[in-house]
């Protein structure tokens, strides 16, 4: 998929409330967001997502965005985001802005984005595992620094959380002070400055 200015793959209005959807093996070069998901029970596997930047009209410029669930709000499915390569999204690589039952975010490579992995808004997941990801060159959204929570990995509102085995380098090198203020609920994983 090439050149989409809004969302390359949009699963926010499918009517499916609990599972059975797999988004796998796609190559997206978009100027907006890569994959937008608003249903539970989704597996997002082995996709190449890139945004060359500069021309997005999207309000949410994210590699993979998990948005509020449609349909039955109590259908807290199990979601997996595994093995994706994500680069160039000014808002962030992976943004989770909805409540989920179980969520695994593993083995992704995220580079040149406004944030790495951002489980935001106090929504989180009942069980959350963020493991074995490689995150590099994370910096503030050049178009609007207030849109970016400048974190390699940020978590707010999750139940049981495991953050392990992640490699995070070069976070916030061009940041201004508003970008560094992420609030009392944010947990930053160990960040290396290389």
mmCIF file of C-alpha atoms in Angstrom:
data_model
loop_
_atom_site.group_PDB
_atom_site.id
_atom_site.type_symbol
_atom_site.label_atom_id
_atom_site.label_comp_id
_atom_site.label_asym_id
_atom_site.label_seq_id
_atom_site.Cartn_x
_atom_site.Cartn_y
_atom_site.Cartn_z
ATOM 1 C CA UNK A 1 0.000 0.000 0.000
ATOM 2 C CA UNK A 2 1.544 3.279 -1.048
ATOM 3 C CA UNK A 3 0.782 6.959 -0.549
ATOM 4 C CA UNK A 4 -2.267 6.902 1.761
ATOM 5 C CA UNK A 5 -2.653 10.258 3.504
ATOM 6 C CA UNK A 6 -5.067 9.093 6.255
ATOM 7 C CA UNK A 7 -4.724 5.392 7.264
ATOM 8 C CA UNK A 8 -3.233 2.592 5.155
ATOM 9 C CA UNK A 9 -5.266 -0.218 6.785
ATOM 10 C CA UNK A 10 -8.272 0.924 8.839
ATOM 11 C CA UNK A 11 -10.058 -1.643 11.030
ATOM 12 C CA UNK A 12 -12.053 0.775 13.153
ATOM 13 C CA UNK A 13 -15.506 0.189 11.667
ATOM 14 C CA UNK A 14 -15.623 -3.530 10.903
ATOM 15 C CA UNK A 15 -18.460 -4.504 13.242
ATOM 16 C CA UNK A 16 -16.370 -7.445 14.522
ATOM 17 C CA UNK A 17 -16.272 -7.201 18.313
ATOM 18 C CA UNK A 18 -13.986 -10.023 19.401
ATOM 19 C CA UNK A 19 -11.231 -11.451 17.321
ATOM 20 C CA UNK A 20 -10.469 -13.418 14.276
ATOM 21 C CA UNK A 21 -8.642 -10.669 12.376
ATOM 22 C CA UNK A 22 -4.990 -10.984 11.397
ATOM 23 C CA UNK A 23 -3.043 -8.240 9.601
ATOM 24 C CA UNK A 24 0.158 -9.886 8.409
ATOM 25 C CA UNK A 25 2.945 -9.482 5.884
ATOM 26 C CA UNK A 26 1.978 -6.098 4.427
ATOM 27 C CA UNK A 27 4.246 -3.344 3.162
ATOM 28 C CA UNK A 28 2.893 0.169 3.698
ATOM 29 C CA UNK A 29 4.567 3.413 2.671
ATOM 30 C CA UNK A 30 2.083 6.070 3.734
ATOM 31 C CA UNK A 31 2.008 9.793 4.520
ATOM 32 C CA UNK A 32 -0.621 9.362 7.285
ATOM 33 C CA UNK A 33 -0.923 6.461 9.727
ATOM 34 C CA UNK A 34 -0.087 2.843 8.933
ATOM 35 C CA UNK A 35 -2.602 0.546 10.663
ATOM 36 C CA UNK A 36 -5.578 1.745 12.740
ATOM 37 C CA UNK A 37 -7.426 -0.847 14.817
ATOM 38 C CA UNK A 38 -10.643 -0.421 16.808
ATOM 39 C CA UNK A 39 -11.588 -4.053 17.365
ATOM 40 C CA UNK A 40 -10.403 -6.593 19.937
ATOM 41 C CA UNK A 41 -8.675 -9.891 19.256
ATOM 42 C CA UNK A 42 -6.434 -8.627 16.454
ATOM 43 C CA UNK A 43 -3.002 -9.978 15.562
ATOM 44 C CA UNK A 44 -0.697 -7.535 13.739
ATOM 45 C CA UNK A 45 2.307 -9.502 12.518
ATOM 46 C CA UNK A 46 5.380 -8.964 10.324
ATOM 47 C CA UNK A 47 4.372 -5.752 8.567
ATOM 48 C CA UNK A 48 6.758 -3.123 7.113
ATOM 49 C CA UNK A 49 5.376 0.354 7.852
ATOM 50 C CA UNK A 50 7.109 3.572 6.806
ATOM 51 C CA UNK A 51 6.211 7.228 6.590
ATOM 52 C CA UNK A 52 8.574 9.539 4.689
ATOM 53 C CA UNK A 53 6.996 12.489 6.558
ATOM 54 C CA UNK A 54 6.293 16.049 5.643
ATOM 55 C CA UNK A 55 2.901 15.795 3.913
ATOM 56 C CA UNK A 56 0.482 14.156 6.345
ATOM 57 C CA UNK A 57 -3.027 15.562 6.740
ATOM 58 C CA UNK A 58 -3.832 12.928 9.367
ATOM 59 C CA UNK A 59 -4.546 14.053 12.910
ATOM 60 C CA UNK A 60 -2.930 10.876 14.245
ATOM 61 C CA UNK A 61 0.294 9.978 12.440
ATOM 62 C CA UNK A 62 1.151 6.601 14.025
ATOM 63 C CA UNK A 63 2.618 3.345 12.717
ATOM 64 C CA UNK A 64 0.109 1.137 14.571
ATOM 65 C CA UNK A 65 -2.753 2.728 16.548
ATOM 66 C CA UNK A 66 -5.079 0.745 18.813
ATOM 67 C CA UNK A 67 -8.071 3.074 19.216
ATOM 68 C CA UNK A 68 -11.229 2.824 21.352
ATOM 69 C CA UNK A 69 -13.136 -0.370 20.613
ATOM 70 C CA UNK A 70 -16.297 -0.311 18.544
ATOM 71 C CA UNK A 71 -19.372 -2.400 19.283
ATOM 72 C CA UNK A 72 -19.432 -4.153 22.665
ATOM 73 C CA UNK A 73 -17.172 -2.106 24.926
ATOM 74 C CA UNK A 74 -16.875 -5.059 27.327
ATOM 75 C CA UNK A 75 -15.332 -7.329 24.659
ATOM 76 C CA UNK A 76 -11.762 -7.079 25.914
ATOM 77 C CA UNK A 77 -9.984 -9.363 23.503
ATOM 78 C CA UNK A 78 -6.413 -10.516 23.383
ATOM 79 C CA UNK A 79 -4.234 -8.570 20.956
ATOM 80 C CA UNK A 80 -0.736 -9.155 19.638
ATOM 81 C CA UNK A 81 1.594 -6.736 17.860
ATOM 82 C CA UNK A 82 4.618 -8.822 16.866
ATOM 83 C CA UNK A 83 7.545 -8.600 14.452
ATOM 84 C CA UNK A 84 6.721 -5.311 12.704
ATOM 85 C CA UNK A 85 9.233 -2.823 11.278
ATOM 86 C CA UNK A 86 8.030 0.756 11.822
ATOM 87 C CA UNK A 87 9.794 3.978 10.810
ATOM 88 C CA UNK A 88 9.185 7.675 10.299
ATOM 89 C CA UNK A 89 5.848 8.283 12.083
ATOM 90 C CA UNK A 90 5.916 11.687 13.776
ATOM 91 C CA UNK A 91 3.367 10.860 16.545
ATOM 92 C CA UNK A 92 4.706 7.422 17.388
ATOM 93 C CA UNK A 93 5.529 3.857 16.396
ATOM 94 C CA UNK A 94 2.863 1.991 18.417
ATOM 95 C CA UNK A 95 0.085 3.792 20.299
ATOM 96 C CA UNK A 96 -2.459 1.942 22.455
ATOM 97 C CA UNK A 97 -5.295 4.278 23.481
ATOM 98 C CA UNK A 98 -7.932 1.750 24.541
ATOM 99 C CA UNK A 99 -8.549 -0.797 27.287
ATOM 100 C CA UNK A 100 -7.695 -4.390 26.349
ATOM 101 C CA UNK A 101 -7.704 -7.736 28.158
ATOM 102 C CA UNK A 102 -4.311 -9.129 27.199
ATOM 103 C CA UNK A 103 -1.794 -7.361 24.989
ATOM 104 C CA UNK A 104 1.593 -8.527 23.740
ATOM 105 C CA UNK A 105 3.950 -6.105 21.975
ATOM 106 C CA UNK A 106 7.023 -8.091 20.986
ATOM 107 C CA UNK A 107 9.961 -8.208 18.583
ATOM 108 C CA UNK A 108 9.180 -4.945 16.772
ATOM 109 C CA UNK A 109 11.789 -2.583 15.329
ATOM 110 C CA UNK A 110 10.800 1.078 15.706
ATOM 111 C CA UNK A 111 12.971 3.945 14.492
ATOM 112 C CA UNK A 112 12.750 7.669 13.703
ATOM 113 C CA UNK A 113 9.325 8.141 15.347
ATOM 114 C CA UNK A 114 7.903 10.703 17.814
ATOM 115 C CA UNK A 115 7.538 7.988 20.489
ATOM 116 C CA UNK A 116 8.413 4.306 20.592
ATOM 117 C CA UNK A 117 5.686 2.257 22.315
ATOM 118 C CA UNK A 118 3.083 4.376 24.093
ATOM 119 C CA UNK A 119 0.323 2.634 26.099
ATOM 120 C CA UNK A 120 -1.509 5.877 26.831
ATOM 121 C CA UNK A 121 -4.442 7.587 28.425
ATOM 122 C CA UNK A 122 -4.700 5.362 31.486
ATOM 123 C CA UNK A 123 -6.440 2.692 29.381
ATOM 124 C CA UNK A 124 -3.734 0.030 29.300
ATOM 125 C CA UNK A 125 -4.434 -3.666 29.458
ATOM 126 C CA UNK A 126 -5.261 -6.180 32.174
ATOM 127 C CA UNK A 127 -2.099 -8.135 31.258
ATOM 128 C CA UNK A 128 0.601 -6.343 29.250
ATOM 129 C CA UNK A 129 3.907 -7.707 27.941
ATOM 130 C CA UNK A 130 6.368 -5.464 26.082
ATOM 131 C CA UNK A 131 9.390 -7.588 25.248
ATOM 132 C CA UNK A 132 12.370 -7.846 22.908
ATOM 133 C CA UNK A 133 11.696 -4.676 20.900
ATOM 134 C CA UNK A 134 14.396 -2.511 19.322
ATOM 135 C CA UNK A 135 13.633 1.215 19.567
ATOM 136 C CA UNK A 136 15.935 3.939 18.231
ATOM 137 C CA UNK A 137 16.090 7.597 17.208
ATOM 138 C CA UNK A 138 12.933 8.692 19.032
ATOM 139 C CA UNK A 139 12.342 12.436 19.019
ATOM 140 C CA UNK A 140 9.610 15.066 19.287
ATOM 141 C CA UNK A 141 7.020 15.564 16.566
ATOM 142 C CA UNK A 142 8.575 18.346 14.494
ATOM 143 C CA UNK A 143 5.164 19.643 13.359
ATOM 144 C CA UNK A 144 3.618 19.837 16.853
ATOM 145 C CA UNK A 145 5.721 18.912 19.871
ATOM 146 C CA UNK A 146 2.652 18.856 22.158
ATOM 147 C CA UNK A 147 1.365 15.744 20.321
ATOM 148 C CA UNK A 148 4.336 13.638 21.351
ATOM 149 C CA UNK A 149 4.902 11.848 24.652
ATOM 150 C CA UNK A 150 8.616 11.519 24.325
ATOM 151 C CA UNK A 151 9.215 7.964 25.576
ATOM 152 C CA UNK A 152 11.012 4.905 24.339
ATOM 153 C CA UNK A 153 8.363 2.874 26.179
ATOM 154 C CA UNK A 154 5.569 4.536 28.167
ATOM 155 C CA UNK A 155 2.833 2.757 30.132
ATOM 156 C CA UNK A 156 -0.153 4.215 31.990
ATOM 157 C CA UNK A 157 -3.063 2.381 33.593
ATOM 158 C CA UNK A 158 -2.153 -1.233 32.869
ATOM 159 C CA UNK A 159 -2.712 -4.067 35.368
ATOM 160 C CA UNK A 160 0.125 -6.604 35.401
ATOM 161 C CA UNK A 161 3.023 -5.325 33.271
ATOM 162 C CA UNK A 162 6.182 -7.007 32.004
ATOM 163 C CA UNK A 163 8.764 -4.833 30.243
ATOM 164 C CA UNK A 164 11.830 -6.934 29.474
ATOM 165 C CA UNK A 165 14.652 -7.424 26.984
ATOM 166 C CA UNK A 166 14.077 -4.215 25.011
ATOM 167 C CA UNK A 167 16.945 -2.251 23.433
ATOM 168 C CA UNK A 168 16.338 1.513 23.443
ATOM 169 C CA UNK A 169 18.847 4.087 22.135
ATOM 170 C CA UNK A 170 18.907 7.768 21.136
ATOM 171 C CA UNK A 171 15.700 9.062 22.738
ATOM 172 C CA UNK A 172 14.954 12.799 22.917
ATOM 173 C CA UNK A 173 18.167 14.222 21.560
ATOM 174 C CA UNK A 174 16.358 17.238 20.065
ATOM 175 C CA UNK A 175 13.669 17.503 22.748
ATOM 176 C CA UNK A 176 12.446 20.657 24.407
ATOM 177 C CA UNK A 177 11.273 20.712 28.025
ATOM 178 C CA UNK A 178 7.511 20.296 27.233
ATOM 179 C CA UNK A 179 8.320 16.998 25.531
ATOM 180 C CA UNK A 180 10.131 15.671 28.567
ATOM 181 C CA UNK A 181 7.152 16.228 30.892
ATOM 182 C CA UNK A 182 5.132 13.056 30.619
ATOM 183 C CA UNK A 183 3.218 13.185 33.884
ATOM 184 C CA UNK A 184 3.217 11.064 37.028
ATOM 185 C CA UNK A 185 1.675 7.956 35.436
ATOM 186 C CA UNK A 186 4.392 7.256 32.904
ATOM 187 C CA UNK A 187 6.926 4.519 33.335
ATOM 188 C CA UNK A 188 10.040 4.836 31.223
ATOM 189 C CA UNK A 189 11.942 1.695 30.431
ATOM 190 C CA UNK A 190 15.718 1.809 30.750
ATOM 191 C CA UNK A 191 16.977 4.175 28.080
ATOM 192 C CA UNK A 192 20.497 4.240 26.781
ATOM 193 C CA UNK A 193 21.960 7.322 25.165
ATOM 194 C CA UNK A 194 24.298 6.217 22.453
#
